[in-house]
PDB file of C-alpha atoms in Angstrom:
ATOM      1  CA  UNK A   1      -6.359  -9.329 -26.149  1.00  0.00           C
ATOM      2  CA  UNK A   2      -5.664 -13.025 -25.150  1.00  0.00           C
ATOM      3  CA  UNK A   3      -7.752 -15.379 -26.597  1.00  0.00           C
ATOM      4  CA  UNK A   4     -10.680 -17.607 -25.296  1.00  0.00           C
ATOM      5  CA  UNK A   5     -11.515 -20.837 -25.786  1.00  0.00           C
ATOM      6  CA  UNK A   6     -15.267 -21.702 -26.888  1.00  0.00           C
ATOM      7  CA  UNK A   7     -16.906 -25.343 -25.972  1.00  0.00           C
ATOM      8  CA  UNK A   8     -18.279 -26.796 -29.300  1.00  0.00           C
ATOM      9  CA  UNK A   9     -17.649 -30.738 -28.648  1.00  0.00           C
ATOM     10  CA  UNK A  10     -19.734 -30.954 -32.155  1.00  0.00           C
ATOM     11  CA  UNK A  11     -17.705 -28.356 -33.852  1.00  0.00           C
ATOM     12  CA  UNK A  12     -14.300 -28.442 -34.371  1.00  0.00           C
ATOM     13  CA  UNK A  13     -13.676 -25.713 -36.991  1.00  0.00           C
ATOM     14  CA  UNK A  14     -15.044 -23.573 -33.684  1.00  0.00           C
ATOM     15  CA  UNK A  15     -12.659 -24.189 -31.085  1.00  0.00           C
ATOM     16  CA  UNK A  16      -9.860 -20.973 -30.221  1.00  0.00           C
ATOM     17  CA  UNK A  17     -12.559 -18.185 -31.454  1.00  0.00           C
ATOM     18  CA  UNK A  18     -11.871 -15.361 -30.873  1.00  0.00           C
ATOM     19  CA  UNK A  19     -12.983 -12.618 -27.476  1.00  0.00           C
ATOM     20  CA  UNK A  20     -12.476 -10.368 -25.437  1.00  0.00           C
ATOM     21  CA  UNK A  21     -10.508 -11.466 -23.099  1.00  0.00           C
ATOM     22  CA  UNK A  22      -7.413  -9.486 -21.129  1.00  0.00           C
ATOM     23  CA  UNK A  23      -6.158 -11.613 -19.507  1.00  0.00           C
ATOM     24  CA  UNK A  24      -2.269 -10.732 -18.057  1.00  0.00           C
ATOM     25  CA  UNK A  25      -0.895 -13.587 -20.585  1.00  0.00           C
ATOM     26  CA  UNK A  26      -2.147 -15.241 -23.106  1.00  0.00           C
ATOM     27  CA  UNK A  27      -1.769 -19.028 -24.502  1.00  0.00           C
ATOM     28  CA  UNK A  28      -1.896 -20.537 -27.104  1.00  0.00           C
ATOM     29  CA  UNK A  29      -5.217 -22.507 -28.604  1.00  0.00           C
ATOM     30  CA  UNK A  30      -4.487 -23.782 -31.921  1.00  0.00           C
ATOM     31  CA  UNK A  31      -3.142 -26.588 -30.981  1.00  0.00           C
ATOM     32  CA  UNK A  32      -4.385 -29.707 -32.558  1.00  0.00           C
ATOM     33  CA  UNK A  33      -4.144 -32.139 -30.516  1.00  0.00           C
ATOM     34  CA  UNK A  34      -4.463 -30.804 -27.396  1.00  0.00           C
ATOM     35  CA  UNK A  35      -8.714 -30.497 -28.559  1.00  0.00           C
ATOM     36  CA  UNK A  36      -8.045 -26.063 -28.270  1.00  0.00           C
ATOM     37  CA  UNK A  37      -7.126 -25.893 -24.406  1.00  0.00           C
ATOM     38  CA  UNK A  38      -4.899 -24.012 -23.620  1.00  0.00           C
ATOM     39  CA  UNK A  39      -1.232 -25.193 -23.773  1.00  0.00           C
ATOM     40  CA  UNK A  40       1.390 -25.297 -21.424  1.00  0.00           C
ATOM     41  CA  UNK A  41       1.910 -22.253 -18.580  1.00  0.00           C
ATOM     42  CA  UNK A  42       3.968 -20.035 -18.001  1.00  0.00           C
ATOM     43  CA  UNK A  43       6.800 -20.226 -15.783  1.00  0.00           C
ATOM     44  CA  UNK A  44       9.715 -22.983 -14.903  1.00  0.00           C
ATOM     45  CA  UNK A  45       9.030 -26.159 -13.788  1.00  0.00           C
ATOM     46  CA  UNK A  46       5.984 -25.924 -17.136  1.00  0.00           C
ATOM     47  CA  UNK A  47       1.872 -26.705 -15.211  1.00  0.00           C
ATOM     48  CA  UNK A  48       0.460 -27.791 -18.990  1.00  0.00           C
ATOM     49  CA  UNK A  49      -2.450 -26.854 -20.018  1.00  0.00           C
ATOM     50  CA  UNK A  50      -5.542 -26.402 -17.421  1.00  0.00           C
ATOM     51  CA  UNK A  51      -8.438 -28.880 -16.735  1.00  0.00           C
ATOM     52  CA  UNK A  52     -11.526 -28.512 -19.291  1.00  0.00           C
ATOM     53  CA  UNK A  53     -13.347 -31.499 -17.206  1.00  0.00           C
ATOM     54  CA  UNK A  54     -13.381 -33.991 -14.617  1.00  0.00           C
ATOM     55  CA  UNK A  55     -15.280 -31.904 -12.636  1.00  0.00           C
ATOM     56  CA  UNK A  56     -14.473 -30.444  -9.243  1.00  0.00           C
ATOM     57  CA  UNK A  57     -13.887 -28.031  -8.345  1.00  0.00           C
ATOM     58  CA  UNK A  58     -11.678 -26.527 -10.547  1.00  0.00           C
ATOM     59  CA  UNK A  59     -13.986 -28.912 -13.467  1.00  0.00           C
ATOM     60  CA  UNK A  60     -16.367 -27.798 -15.994  1.00  0.00           C
ATOM     61  CA  UNK A  61     -17.016 -31.402 -16.766  1.00  0.00           C
ATOM     62  CA  UNK A  62     -20.848 -29.997 -14.397  1.00  0.00           C
ATOM     63  CA  UNK A  63     -21.031 -27.148 -16.930  1.00  0.00           C
ATOM     64  CA  UNK A  64     -21.001 -29.182 -20.516  1.00  0.00           C
ATOM     65  CA  UNK A  65     -24.536 -29.472 -21.907  1.00  0.00           C
ATOM     66  CA  UNK A  66     -25.563 -25.357 -20.854  1.00  0.00           C
ATOM     67  CA  UNK A  67     -23.970 -23.649 -23.800  1.00  0.00           C
ATOM     68  CA  UNK A  68     -20.882 -22.800 -25.037  1.00  0.00           C
ATOM     69  CA  UNK A  69     -18.223 -22.215 -21.445  1.00  0.00           C
ATOM     70  CA  UNK A  70     -15.905 -19.939 -23.226  1.00  0.00           C
ATOM     71  CA  UNK A  71     -13.173 -20.360 -21.020  1.00  0.00           C
ATOM     72  CA  UNK A  72      -9.892 -17.221 -20.630  1.00  0.00           C
ATOM     73  CA  UNK A  73      -6.845 -18.922 -23.181  1.00  0.00           C
ATOM     74  CA  UNK A  74      -4.175 -18.817 -20.014  1.00  0.00           C
ATOM     75  CA  UNK A  75      -6.634 -19.352 -17.119  1.00  0.00           C
ATOM     76  CA  UNK A  76      -5.522 -21.921 -14.407  1.00  0.00           C
ATOM     77  CA  UNK A  77      -8.406 -22.491 -11.884  1.00  0.00           C
ATOM     78  CA  UNK A  78      -7.256 -21.219  -8.022  1.00  0.00           C
ATOM     79  CA  UNK A  79      -9.609 -23.904  -6.932  1.00  0.00           C
ATOM     80  CA  UNK A  80      -9.258 -27.813  -6.874  1.00  0.00           C
ATOM     81  CA  UNK A  81      -6.461 -29.841  -9.003  1.00  0.00           C
ATOM     82  CA  UNK A  82      -7.430 -33.351  -7.225  1.00  0.00           C
ATOM     83  CA  UNK A  83      -9.741 -35.982  -7.613  1.00  0.00           C
ATOM     84  CA  UNK A  84     -11.496 -37.096  -4.889  1.00  0.00           C
ATOM     85  CA  UNK A  85     -14.445 -34.875  -2.856  1.00  0.00           C
ATOM     86  CA  UNK A  86     -11.955 -33.798  -0.410  1.00  0.00           C
ATOM     87  CA  UNK A  87      -9.161 -30.972  -1.045  1.00  0.00           C
ATOM     88  CA  UNK A  88      -5.764 -32.760  -0.311  1.00  0.00           C
ATOM     89  CA  UNK A  89      -3.289 -31.020   1.914  1.00  0.00           C
ATOM     90  CA  UNK A  90      -1.156 -29.505  -2.086  1.00  0.00           C
ATOM     91  CA  UNK A  91      -5.135 -28.269  -2.613  1.00  0.00           C
ATOM     92  CA  UNK A  92      -5.075 -26.702   0.802  1.00  0.00           C
ATOM     93  CA  UNK A  93      -1.627 -24.809   0.882  1.00  0.00           C
ATOM     94  CA  UNK A  94       0.157 -24.991  -2.262  1.00  0.00           C
ATOM     95  CA  UNK A  95      -1.632 -26.008  -5.055  1.00  0.00           C
ATOM     96  CA  UNK A  96      -0.080 -26.554  -8.414  1.00  0.00           C
ATOM     97  CA  UNK A  97       3.213 -26.840  -6.277  1.00  0.00           C
ATOM     98  CA  UNK A  98       6.350 -27.247  -8.573  1.00  0.00           C
ATOM     99  CA  UNK A  99       9.536 -27.340  -7.628  1.00  0.00           C
ATOM    100  CA  UNK A 100      11.771 -25.947 -10.181  1.00  0.00           C
ATOM    101  CA  UNK A 101       9.463 -21.966 -10.245  1.00  0.00           C
ATOM    102  CA  UNK A 102      10.094 -18.572  -9.009  1.00  0.00           C
ATOM    103  CA  UNK A 103       7.686 -19.450  -5.790  1.00  0.00           C
ATOM    104  CA  UNK A 104       9.227 -22.383  -4.510  1.00  0.00           C
ATOM    105  CA  UNK A 105      12.268 -20.605  -4.426  1.00  0.00           C
ATOM    106  CA  UNK A 106      11.786 -17.469  -2.843  1.00  0.00           C
ATOM    107  CA  UNK A 107      10.608 -19.438  -0.204  1.00  0.00           C
ATOM    108  CA  UNK A 108      13.286 -21.212   0.205  1.00  0.00           C
ATOM    109  CA  UNK A 109      15.488 -18.239   0.584  1.00  0.00           C
ATOM    110  CA  UNK A 110      12.981 -16.530   2.742  1.00  0.00           C
ATOM    111  CA  UNK A 111      12.993 -19.270   5.230  1.00  0.00           C
ATOM    112  CA  UNK A 112      17.349 -19.547   4.838  1.00  0.00           C
ATOM    113  CA  UNK A 113      17.619 -15.763   5.929  1.00  0.00           C
ATOM    114  CA  UNK A 114      15.509 -15.423   8.625  1.00  0.00           C
ATOM    115  CA  UNK A 115      17.644 -18.527  10.173  1.00  0.00           C
ATOM    116  CA  UNK A 116      20.656 -16.514   9.111  1.00  0.00           C
ATOM    117  CA  UNK A 117      18.843 -13.668  11.039  1.00  0.00           C
ATOM    118  CA  UNK A 118      17.987 -16.006  14.105  1.00  0.00           C
ATOM    119  CA  UNK A 119      22.091 -16.705  14.222  1.00  0.00           C
ATOM    120  CA  UNK A 120      23.013 -13.244  13.621  1.00  0.00           C
ATOM    121  CA  UNK A 121      21.052 -11.654  15.785  1.00  0.00           C
ATOM    122  CA  UNK A 122      21.710 -15.205  18.917  1.00  0.00           C
ATOM    123  CA  UNK A 123      26.247 -14.080  18.129  1.00  0.00           C
ATOM    124  CA  UNK A 124      26.415 -10.798  17.761  1.00  0.00           C
ATOM    125  CA  UNK A 125      23.584  -8.676  18.726  1.00  0.00           C
ATOM    126  CA  UNK A 126      20.324  -9.582  21.707  1.00  0.00           C
ATOM    127  CA  UNK A 127      19.792 -12.981  20.480  1.00  0.00           C
ATOM    128  CA  UNK A 128      17.302 -15.395  18.765  1.00  0.00           C
ATOM    129  CA  UNK A 129      14.203 -14.059  19.917  1.00  0.00           C
ATOM    130  CA  UNK A 130      14.107 -10.873  22.250  1.00  0.00           C
ATOM    131  CA  UNK A 131      10.906  -9.746  24.169  1.00  0.00           C
ATOM    132  CA  UNK A 132      10.119  -7.037  22.023  1.00  0.00           C
ATOM    133  CA  UNK A 133       9.113  -8.850  19.167  1.00  0.00           C
ATOM    134  CA  UNK A 134       5.702 -10.875  19.249  1.00  0.00           C
ATOM    135  CA  UNK A 135       6.568 -12.331  16.146  1.00  0.00           C
ATOM    136  CA  UNK A 136       9.336 -14.593  17.172  1.00  0.00           C
ATOM    137  CA  UNK A 137      12.600 -13.653  16.315  1.00  0.00           C
ATOM    138  CA  UNK A 138      15.159 -10.754  16.692  1.00  0.00           C
ATOM    139  CA  UNK A 139      15.362  -7.863  17.139  1.00  0.00           C
ATOM    140  CA  UNK A 140      15.228  -4.475  14.867  1.00  0.00           C
ATOM    141  CA  UNK A 141      19.321  -4.302  14.975  1.00  0.00           C
ATOM    142  CA  UNK A 142      19.696  -7.598  13.636  1.00  0.00           C
ATOM    143  CA  UNK A 143      17.028  -6.681  10.227  1.00  0.00           C
ATOM    144  CA  UNK A 144      19.830  -3.041  10.113  1.00  0.00           C
ATOM    145  CA  UNK A 145      22.257  -5.032  10.201  1.00  0.00           C
ATOM    146  CA  UNK A 146      21.248  -7.902   7.404  1.00  0.00           C
ATOM    147  CA  UNK A 147      19.423  -5.603   5.111  1.00  0.00           C
ATOM    148  CA  UNK A 148      16.098  -3.985   5.973  1.00  0.00           C
ATOM    149  CA  UNK A 149      14.933  -1.154   5.491  1.00  0.00           C
ATOM    150  CA  UNK A 150      16.406   2.099   7.135  1.00  0.00           C
ATOM    151  CA  UNK A 151      16.110   5.596   5.588  1.00  0.00           C
ATOM    152  CA  UNK A 152      19.161   6.881   6.709  1.00  0.00           C
ATOM    153  CA  UNK A 153      21.022   4.212   5.704  1.00  0.00           C
ATOM    154  CA  UNK A 154      19.289   4.360   2.096  1.00  0.00           C
ATOM    155  CA  UNK A 155      20.268   7.958   1.853  1.00  0.00           C
ATOM    156  CA  UNK A 156      23.937   7.418   3.246  1.00  0.00           C
ATOM    157  CA  UNK A 157      23.576   5.134  -0.461  1.00  0.00           C
ATOM    158  CA  UNK A 158      22.643   1.758   0.440  1.00  0.00           C
ATOM    159  CA  UNK A 159      19.604   1.074  -2.334  1.00  0.00           C
ATOM    160  CA  UNK A 160      20.069  -2.534  -1.808  1.00  0.00           C
ATOM    161  CA  UNK A 161      17.723  -1.709   1.009  1.00  0.00           C
ATOM    162  CA  UNK A 162      14.866  -1.044  -1.416  1.00  0.00           C
ATOM    163  CA  UNK A 163      14.469  -4.786  -2.867  1.00  0.00           C
ATOM    164  CA  UNK A 164      16.426  -6.972   0.534  1.00  0.00           C
ATOM    165  CA  UNK A 165      13.363  -7.251   3.103  1.00  0.00           C
ATOM    166  CA  UNK A 166      11.336  -8.325  -0.107  1.00  0.00           C
ATOM    167  CA  UNK A 167      13.336 -12.262   1.959  1.00  0.00           C
ATOM    168  CA  UNK A 168      13.326 -10.518   5.327  1.00  0.00           C
ATOM    169  CA  UNK A 169      10.332 -11.292   8.244  1.00  0.00           C
ATOM    170  CA  UNK A 170      10.172 -10.159  11.749  1.00  0.00           C
ATOM    171  CA  UNK A 171       9.736 -13.666  12.439  1.00  0.00           C
ATOM    172  CA  UNK A 172       8.669 -17.119  12.545  1.00  0.00           C
ATOM    173  CA  UNK A 173       4.658 -15.287  12.984  1.00  0.00           C
ATOM    174  CA  UNK A 174       5.750 -13.003  10.050  1.00  0.00           C
ATOM    175  CA  UNK A 175       6.901 -16.113   7.690  1.00  0.00           C
ATOM    176  CA  UNK A 176       4.189 -18.637   8.526  1.00  0.00           C
ATOM    177  CA  UNK A 177       1.360 -16.084   7.811  1.00  0.00           C
ATOM    178  CA  UNK A 178       3.636 -14.767   4.438  1.00  0.00           C
ATOM    179  CA  UNK A 179       4.188 -18.110   3.367  1.00  0.00           C
ATOM    180  CA  UNK A 180       0.138 -19.503   3.771  1.00  0.00           C
ATOM    181  CA  UNK A 181      -0.577 -17.091   1.427  1.00  0.00           C
ATOM    182  CA  UNK A 182       2.560 -16.848  -0.992  1.00  0.00           C
ATOM    183  CA  UNK A 183       2.029 -21.112  -1.608  1.00  0.00           C
ATOM    184  CA  UNK A 184      -1.586 -20.852  -1.712  1.00  0.00           C
ATOM    185  CA  UNK A 185      -1.914 -18.398  -4.479  1.00  0.00           C
ATOM    186  CA  UNK A 186       1.917 -18.077  -6.495  1.00  0.00           C
ATOM    187  CA  UNK A 187       1.576 -20.804  -8.254  1.00  0.00           C
ATOM    188  CA  UNK A 188      -0.935 -20.390  -9.878  1.00  0.00           C
ATOM    189  CA  UNK A 189      -0.398 -16.588 -10.201  1.00  0.00           C
ATOM    190  CA  UNK A 190       3.081 -17.546 -11.746  1.00  0.00           C
ATOM    191  CA  UNK A 191       1.166 -20.499 -14.053  1.00  0.00           C
ATOM    192  CA  UNK A 192      -1.420 -17.648 -14.766  1.00  0.00           C
ATOM    193  CA  UNK A 193       0.620 -14.588 -15.883  1.00  0.00           C
ATOM    194  CA  UNK A 194       4.314 -16.456 -17.243  1.00  0.00           C
ATOM    195  CA  UNK A 195       7.207 -16.135 -15.060  1.00  0.00           C
ATOM    196  CA  UNK A 196       8.750 -13.037 -16.155  1.00  0.00           C
ATOM    197  CA  UNK A 197       5.359 -10.711 -15.632  1.00  0.00           C
ATOM    198  CA  UNK A 198       4.575 -12.631 -11.972  1.00  0.00           C
ATOM    199  CA  UNK A 199       8.138 -11.874 -11.775  1.00  0.00           C
ATOM    200  CA  UNK A 200       8.339  -8.457 -12.528  1.00  0.00           C
ATOM    201  CA  UNK A 201       5.165  -7.763 -10.642  1.00  0.00           C
ATOM    202  CA  UNK A 202       6.536  -9.263  -7.094  1.00  0.00           C
ATOM    203  CA  UNK A 203       8.813  -7.273  -7.719  1.00  0.00           C
ATOM    204  CA  UNK A 204       8.762  -4.108  -8.340  1.00  0.00           C
ATOM    205  CA  UNK A 205       5.603  -4.305  -5.913  1.00  0.00           C
ATOM    206  CA  UNK A 206       8.558  -5.028  -3.199  1.00  0.00           C
ATOM    207  CA  UNK A 207       9.908  -2.114  -4.360  1.00  0.00           C
ATOM    208  CA  UNK A 208       7.521   0.336  -4.297  1.00  0.00           C
ATOM    209  CA  UNK A 209       5.797  -0.733  -0.738  1.00  0.00           C
ATOM    210  CA  UNK A 210       9.574  -0.137   0.417  1.00  0.00           C
ATOM    211  CA  UNK A 211       9.423   3.660  -1.584  1.00  0.00           C
ATOM    212  CA  UNK A 212       6.143   4.127   0.500  1.00  0.00           C
ATOM    213  CA  UNK A 213       7.277   2.738   4.095  1.00  0.00           C
ATOM    214  CA  UNK A 214      10.192   5.447   3.557  1.00  0.00           C
ATOM    215  CA  UNK A 215       8.024   8.556   2.739  1.00  0.00           C
ATOM    216  CA  UNK A 216       5.279   7.239   5.816  1.00  0.00           C
ATOM    217  CA  UNK A 217       7.809   5.897   8.447  1.00  0.00           C
ATOM    218  CA  UNK A 218      11.042   7.238   7.158  1.00  0.00           C
ATOM    219  CA  UNK A 219      12.515   6.393  10.653  1.00  0.00           C
ATOM    220  CA  UNK A 220      11.043   2.707  10.903  1.00  0.00           C
ATOM    221  CA  UNK A 221      13.473  -0.365  10.097  1.00  0.00           C
ATOM    222  CA  UNK A 222      10.963  -2.474   7.866  1.00  0.00           C
ATOM    223  CA  UNK A 223      10.769  -6.281   6.442  1.00  0.00           C
ATOM    224  CA  UNK A 224       9.024  -8.548   5.548  1.00  0.00           C
ATOM    225  CA  UNK A 225       7.337  -9.374   1.691  1.00  0.00           C
ATOM    226  CA  UNK A 226       3.798  -7.694   2.375  1.00  0.00           C
ATOM    227  CA  UNK A 227       3.463  -5.298  -0.063  1.00  0.00           C
ATOM    228  CA  UNK A 228       4.410  -7.689  -2.674  1.00  0.00           C
ATOM    229  CA  UNK A 229       2.193 -10.051  -1.835  1.00  0.00           C
ATOM    230  CA  UNK A 230      -0.406  -7.407  -1.793  1.00  0.00           C
ATOM    231  CA  UNK A 231       0.712  -6.331  -5.121  1.00  0.00           C
ATOM    232  CA  UNK A 232      -0.244  -9.812  -6.786  1.00  0.00           C
ATOM    233  CA  UNK A 233      -3.430  -9.598  -5.011  1.00  0.00           C
ATOM    234  CA  UNK A 234      -4.306  -6.711  -6.806  1.00  0.00           C
ATOM    235  CA  UNK A 235      -3.184  -7.450 -10.206  1.00  0.00           C
ATOM    236  CA  UNK A 236      -5.263 -10.766  -9.716  1.00  0.00           C
ATOM    237  CA  UNK A 237      -8.241  -8.598  -9.132  1.00  0.00           C
ATOM    238  CA  UNK A 238      -7.148  -6.343 -12.089  1.00  0.00           C
ATOM    239  CA  UNK A 239      -7.157 -10.105 -13.824  1.00  0.00           C
ATOM    240  CA  UNK A 240     -10.417 -11.649 -12.279  1.00  0.00           C
ATOM    241  CA  UNK A 241     -13.092  -7.973 -12.612  1.00  0.00           C
ATOM    242  CA  UNK A 242     -10.624  -8.104 -16.964  1.00  0.00           C
ATOM    243  CA  UNK A 243     -11.964 -11.483 -17.601  1.00  0.00           C
ATOM    244  CA  UNK A 244     -14.662 -12.265 -14.645  1.00  0.00           C
ATOM    245  CA  UNK A 245     -17.658 -12.491 -17.084  1.00  0.00           C
ATOM    246  CA  UNK A 246     -15.846 -15.487 -19.194  1.00  0.00           C
ATOM    247  CA  UNK A 247     -14.730 -17.357 -16.027  1.00  0.00           C
ATOM    248  CA  UNK A 248     -17.574 -20.808 -15.517  1.00  0.00           C
ATOM    249  CA  UNK A 249     -19.607 -20.218 -12.485  1.00  0.00           C
ATOM    250  CA  UNK A 250     -18.485 -23.048 -10.349  1.00  0.00           C
ATOM    251  CA  UNK A 251     -15.523 -21.395  -9.784  1.00  0.00           C
ATOM    252  CA  UNK A 252     -17.033 -17.529  -9.385  1.00  0.00           C
ATOM    253  CA  UNK A 253     -18.795 -19.378  -6.517  1.00  0.00           C
ATOM    254  CA  UNK A 254     -15.705 -20.329  -4.750  1.00  0.00           C
ATOM    255  CA  UNK A 255     -13.718 -17.531  -6.318  1.00  0.00           C
ATOM    256  CA  UNK A 256     -15.664 -15.192  -3.174  1.00  0.00           C
ATOM    257  CA  UNK A 257     -15.463 -18.373  -1.320  1.00  0.00           C
ATOM    258  CA  UNK A 258     -11.694 -17.961  -1.405  1.00  0.00           C
ATOM    259  CA  UNK A 259     -11.760 -14.497  -0.688  1.00  0.00           C
ATOM    260  CA  UNK A 260     -13.545 -14.388   2.008  1.00  0.00           C
ATOM    261  CA  UNK A 261     -11.972 -17.382   3.493  1.00  0.00           C
ATOM    262  CA  UNK A 262      -7.807 -14.976   3.186  1.00  0.00           C
ATOM    263  CA  UNK A 263      -9.455 -12.180   4.684  1.00  0.00           C
ATOM    264  CA  UNK A 264     -10.803 -13.542   7.479  1.00  0.00           C
ATOM    265  CA  UNK A 265      -7.705 -14.887   8.358  1.00  0.00           C
ATOM    266  CA  UNK A 266      -5.681 -12.472   7.490  1.00  0.00           C
ATOM    267  CA  UNK A 267      -7.543 -10.271   9.853  1.00  0.00           C
ATOM    268  CA  UNK A 268      -7.801 -12.804  13.347  1.00  0.00           C
ATOM    269  CA  UNK A 269      -3.401 -13.102  12.405  1.00  0.00           C
ATOM    270  CA  UNK A 270      -3.468  -9.347  12.427  1.00  0.00           C
ATOM    271  CA  UNK A 271      -5.824  -9.020  15.741  1.00  0.00           C
ATOM    272  CA  UNK A 272      -3.884 -11.552  17.099  1.00  0.00           C
ATOM    273  CA  UNK A 273      -0.326 -10.115  16.088  1.00  0.00           C
ATOM    274  CA  UNK A 274      -1.177  -6.753  17.951  1.00  0.00           C
TER     275      UNK A 274
END
């Protein structure tokens, strides 16, 4: 059970009152120097407190004067964080971006690994771009060599293949679609839940996806971080369900809109790829 921040501008003694918040990662809300705001985000690179004013998509200034505004301790908005009427590029593609955090590091590793796979495919196998790969990348033998999920190899002791598919992608389009979603929500989830919870959710979801793929498609060669990203979605859905009553009304609307946009993008991309 975490904390709930209630907005009492004229009664400082009520800041940091307890309530039924079940956030994945709690933050201290009793710092006298920040007026009860959640202190510090989890993850490398800090993150600071979640904004409590200033209007805009992520602000709560428009809700002041309507009574108490309980906000989950440690909650970081998925909405606009910069000033102005319209979002900038950082808000659209990687809100709350930070250099020193897990999301940035894993994204860079995934880009580097795709480049390495293309070089290996061009020098050892059938090329960096093969005709049968609609995602724009090398062939399956290249990915098998690089550590893709393949049950016969796992049964021979190569258990690392449960994890290595997370950093491998089938091609440029595959990587671009995953990075779009990963950077769109990853920095925020890392702040909401803390570094340890975020990494555990990401890695264990990817490992579980590889295991499930071995059960359902034992003879196929599979790569990608989609399983890890779906695990993040499931964890955040749980977070939103447990804290929905405590989120500002304007953010609820934007969360619904965001989910519709993400779902539309995914459906369009999948239809294009198929």
